[in-house]
Amino acid sequence: MFDKEIFKAVIEEIADTREVEIGCNECFEQLGRFVEMELSGLDAVRAMPLVHDHLQICGECRDEFEVLLTALRATGDA
Ligand SMILES: [Zn+2]
């Protein structure tokens, strides 16, 4: 039997995911991983779109992102 409830829940989850925005705390928690992926040449934007979205709208986190990026890049070069 076709489970409409599960189907509906999945659809709602997808819709929610598209609209959801993360806050600075969540962004900060995931920022390290985001930067590491970026530096590894992985598609961080695609893997963690919410972090990317937040960086577009939040100057504070974008500053933090750039600091981390610079710091990790310097470490990697050493
Ligand atoms: Zn923020």
Short mmCIF file of N, CA and C and ligand atoms in Angstrom, two decimals:
data_model
loop_
_atom_site.label_atom_id
_atom_site.label_comp_id
_atom_site.label_asym_id
_atom_site.label_seq_id
_atom_site.Cartn_x
_atom_site.Cartn_y
_atom_site.Cartn_z
N MET A 1 0.83 -1.20 0.00
CA MET A 1 0.00 0.00 0.00
C MET A 1 0.87 1.26 0.00
N PHE A 2 0.48 2.19 -0.77
CA PHE A 2 1.25 3.43 -0.91
C PHE A 2 1.09 4.29 0.33
N ASP A 3 2.20 4.60 0.92
CA ASP A 3 2.14 5.34 2.17
C ASP A 3 2.19 6.85 1.91
N LYS A 4 1.03 7.42 1.84
CA LYS A 4 0.94 8.85 1.51
C LYS A 4 1.58 9.73 2.58
N GLU A 5 1.48 9.29 3.81
CA GLU A 5 2.01 10.12 4.89
C GLU A 5 3.52 10.28 4.77
N ILE A 6 4.19 9.16 4.48
CA ILE A 6 5.65 9.21 4.35
C ILE A 6 6.03 10.08 3.16
N PHE A 7 5.33 9.89 2.06
CA PHE A 7 5.59 10.66 0.86
C PHE A 7 5.44 12.16 1.16
N LYS A 8 4.38 12.48 1.82
CA LYS A 8 4.10 13.87 2.17
C LYS A 8 5.18 14.44 3.09
N ALA A 9 5.61 13.62 4.02
CA ALA A 9 6.64 14.07 4.96
C ALA A 9 7.94 14.37 4.22
N VAL A 10 8.26 13.52 3.25
CA VAL A 10 9.50 13.73 2.49
C VAL A 10 9.41 15.02 1.69
N ILE A 11 8.29 15.22 1.05
CA ILE A 11 8.09 16.45 0.26
C ILE A 11 8.20 17.68 1.17
N GLU A 12 7.58 17.60 2.31
CA GLU A 12 7.63 18.74 3.22
C GLU A 12 9.05 19.00 3.70
N GLU A 13 9.78 17.91 3.90
CA GLU A 13 11.14 18.05 4.37
C GLU A 13 11.98 18.76 3.32
N ILE A 14 11.79 18.39 2.07
CA ILE A 14 12.54 19.03 0.98
C ILE A 14 12.17 20.51 0.91
N ALA A 15 10.89 20.79 1.00
CA ALA A 15 10.44 22.18 0.95
C ALA A 15 11.01 22.98 2.12
N ASP A 16 11.01 22.36 3.30
CA ASP A 16 11.56 23.02 4.48
C ASP A 16 13.03 23.34 4.29
N THR A 17 13.75 22.35 3.78
CA THR A 17 15.19 22.51 3.63
C THR A 17 15.50 23.70 2.76
N ARG A 18 14.67 23.92 1.77
CA ARG A 18 14.94 25.03 0.86
C ARG A 18 14.71 26.38 1.51
N GLU A 19 13.78 26.40 2.42
CA GLU A 19 13.45 27.68 3.02
C GLU A 19 14.22 27.98 4.29
N VAL A 20 14.79 26.92 4.84
CA VAL A 20 15.41 27.10 6.15
C VAL A 20 16.66 27.96 6.05
N GLU A 21 16.88 28.73 7.07
CA GLU A 21 18.11 29.51 7.17
C GLU A 21 18.76 29.17 8.48
N ILE A 22 20.06 29.09 8.47
CA ILE A 22 20.73 28.81 9.72
C ILE A 22 21.15 30.12 10.36
N GLY A 23 21.36 30.06 11.65
CA GLY A 23 21.81 31.24 12.38
C GLY A 23 23.33 31.25 12.50
N CYS A 24 23.83 32.28 13.15
CA CYS A 24 25.28 32.43 13.29
C CYS A 24 25.91 31.27 14.05
N ASN A 25 25.22 30.78 15.06
CA ASN A 25 25.79 29.68 15.84
C ASN A 25 25.97 28.43 14.99
N GLU A 26 24.93 28.09 14.25
CA GLU A 26 25.01 26.90 13.40
C GLU A 26 26.05 27.10 12.30
N CYS A 27 26.08 28.29 11.77
CA CYS A 27 27.05 28.61 10.73
C CYS A 27 28.46 28.43 11.29
N PHE A 28 28.67 28.98 12.45
CA PHE A 28 29.99 28.93 13.07
C PHE A 28 30.41 27.49 13.35
N GLU A 29 29.43 26.67 13.80
CA GLU A 29 29.72 25.27 14.08
C GLU A 29 30.22 24.53 12.84
N GLN A 30 29.68 24.91 11.69
CA GLN A 30 29.99 24.17 10.47
C GLN A 30 31.05 24.86 9.62
N LEU A 31 31.46 26.04 10.05
CA LEU A 31 32.34 26.85 9.23
C LEU A 31 33.71 26.20 9.00
N GLY A 32 34.23 25.57 10.05
CA GLY A 32 35.54 24.92 9.93
C GLY A 32 35.54 23.87 8.85
N ARG A 33 34.48 23.06 8.84
CA ARG A 33 34.36 22.00 7.85
C ARG A 33 34.18 22.60 6.45
N PHE A 34 33.41 23.65 6.40
CA PHE A 34 33.16 24.34 5.13
C PHE A 34 34.48 24.84 4.54
N VAL A 35 35.29 25.46 5.38
CA VAL A 35 36.58 26.00 4.92
C VAL A 35 37.51 24.87 4.50
N GLU A 36 37.52 23.79 5.28
CA GLU A 36 38.39 22.66 4.94
C GLU A 36 38.02 22.08 3.59
N MET A 37 36.72 21.97 3.35
CA MET A 37 36.26 21.44 2.06
C MET A 37 36.69 22.36 0.93
N GLU A 38 36.49 23.63 1.17
CA GLU A 38 36.87 24.65 0.18
C GLU A 38 38.35 24.51 -0.17
N LEU A 39 39.17 24.38 0.84
CA LEU A 39 40.62 24.30 0.63
C LEU A 39 41.04 22.98 0.00
N SER A 40 40.22 21.94 0.20
CA SER A 40 40.53 20.64 -0.38
C SER A 40 40.07 20.56 -1.82
N GLY A 41 39.49 21.64 -2.30
CA GLY A 41 39.01 21.65 -3.68
C GLY A 41 37.67 20.96 -3.83
N LEU A 42 37.01 20.67 -2.71
CA LEU A 42 35.69 20.06 -2.78
C LEU A 42 34.63 21.15 -2.93
N ASP A 43 33.46 20.71 -3.36
CA ASP A 43 32.40 21.68 -3.60
C ASP A 43 31.67 21.98 -2.31
N ALA A 44 32.26 22.84 -1.50
CA ALA A 44 31.69 23.16 -0.19
C ALA A 44 30.33 23.84 -0.33
N VAL A 45 30.20 24.67 -1.33
CA VAL A 45 28.94 25.40 -1.52
C VAL A 45 27.79 24.43 -1.76
N ARG A 46 28.07 23.39 -2.53
CA ARG A 46 27.03 22.42 -2.84
C ARG A 46 26.77 21.47 -1.68
N ALA A 47 27.84 21.12 -0.98
CA ALA A 47 27.71 20.19 0.14
C ALA A 47 27.04 20.86 1.34
N MET A 48 27.33 22.12 1.52
CA MET A 48 26.80 22.84 2.69
C MET A 48 26.17 24.16 2.25
N PRO A 49 25.09 24.07 1.50
CA PRO A 49 24.48 25.29 0.94
C PRO A 49 23.99 26.26 2.00
N LEU A 50 23.60 25.74 3.15
CA LEU A 50 23.07 26.64 4.18
C LEU A 50 24.15 27.53 4.76
N VAL A 51 25.34 26.97 4.89
CA VAL A 51 26.46 27.77 5.37
C VAL A 51 26.77 28.85 4.34
N HIS A 52 26.79 28.43 3.09
CA HIS A 52 27.07 29.38 2.01
C HIS A 52 26.02 30.49 1.98
N ASP A 53 24.76 30.09 2.09
CA ASP A 53 23.68 31.09 2.10
C ASP A 53 23.88 32.09 3.24
N HIS A 54 24.22 31.55 4.39
CA HIS A 54 24.38 32.43 5.54
C HIS A 54 25.54 33.41 5.32
N LEU A 55 26.59 32.92 4.70
CA LEU A 55 27.74 33.79 4.44
C LEU A 55 27.39 34.93 3.49
N GLN A 56 26.38 34.68 2.63
CA GLN A 56 25.97 35.72 1.70
C GLN A 56 25.22 36.85 2.41
N ILE A 57 24.57 36.50 3.50
CA ILE A 57 23.71 37.50 4.16
C ILE A 57 24.29 38.03 5.46
N CYS A 58 25.36 37.43 5.93
CA CYS A 58 25.87 37.81 7.25
C CYS A 58 27.34 38.23 7.17
N GLY A 59 27.57 39.51 7.30
CA GLY A 59 28.92 40.04 7.20
C GLY A 59 29.85 39.53 8.29
N GLU A 60 29.30 39.34 9.49
CA GLU A 60 30.13 38.86 10.59
C GLU A 60 30.69 37.48 10.32
N CYS A 61 29.82 36.61 9.84
CA CYS A 61 30.26 35.25 9.57
C CYS A 61 31.17 35.21 8.35
N ARG A 62 30.93 36.10 7.42
CA ARG A 62 31.80 36.15 6.25
C ARG A 62 33.21 36.59 6.66
N ASP A 63 33.28 37.53 7.58
CA ASP A 63 34.59 37.93 8.11
C ASP A 63 35.28 36.74 8.76
N GLU A 64 34.50 36.02 9.56
CA GLU A 64 35.02 34.85 10.27
C GLU A 64 35.51 33.81 9.26
N PHE A 65 34.73 33.65 8.21
CA PHE A 65 35.07 32.70 7.15
C PHE A 65 36.40 33.08 6.50
N GLU A 66 36.57 34.36 6.24
CA GLU A 66 37.80 34.79 5.57
C GLU A 66 39.02 34.64 6.49
N VAL A 67 38.80 34.91 7.77
CA VAL A 67 39.89 34.72 8.74
C VAL A 67 40.31 33.26 8.78
N LEU A 68 39.31 32.37 8.86
CA LEU A 68 39.60 30.94 8.91
C LEU A 68 40.28 30.47 7.63
N LEU A 69 39.78 30.96 6.53
CA LEU A 69 40.32 30.58 5.23
C LEU A 69 41.79 30.97 5.14
N THR A 70 42.07 32.19 5.53
CA THR A 70 43.44 32.69 5.48
C THR A 70 44.34 31.89 6.43
N ALA A 71 43.83 31.63 7.63
CA ALA A 71 44.61 30.91 8.62
C ALA A 71 44.93 29.49 8.15
N LEU A 72 43.91 28.79 7.64
CA LEU A 72 44.11 27.41 7.22
C LEU A 72 44.95 27.33 5.96
N ARG A 73 44.81 28.32 5.12
CA ARG A 73 45.59 28.35 3.89
C ARG A 73 47.07 28.53 4.24
N ALA A 74 47.33 29.40 5.20
CA ALA A 74 48.70 29.65 5.65
C ALA A 74 49.30 28.36 6.25
N THR A 75 48.47 27.64 7.02
CA THR A 75 48.92 26.39 7.62
C THR A 75 49.24 25.37 6.54
N GLY A 76 48.38 25.32 5.54
CA GLY A 76 48.55 24.35 4.47
C GLY A 76 49.80 24.59 3.66
N ASP A 77 50.15 25.86 3.51
CA ASP A 77 51.32 26.19 2.69
C ASP A 77 52.62 25.88 3.41
N ALA A 78 52.57 25.89 4.73
CA ALA A 78 53.79 25.71 5.52
C ALA A 78 54.38 24.31 5.35
ZN ZN B 1 26.15 34.96 10.86
#
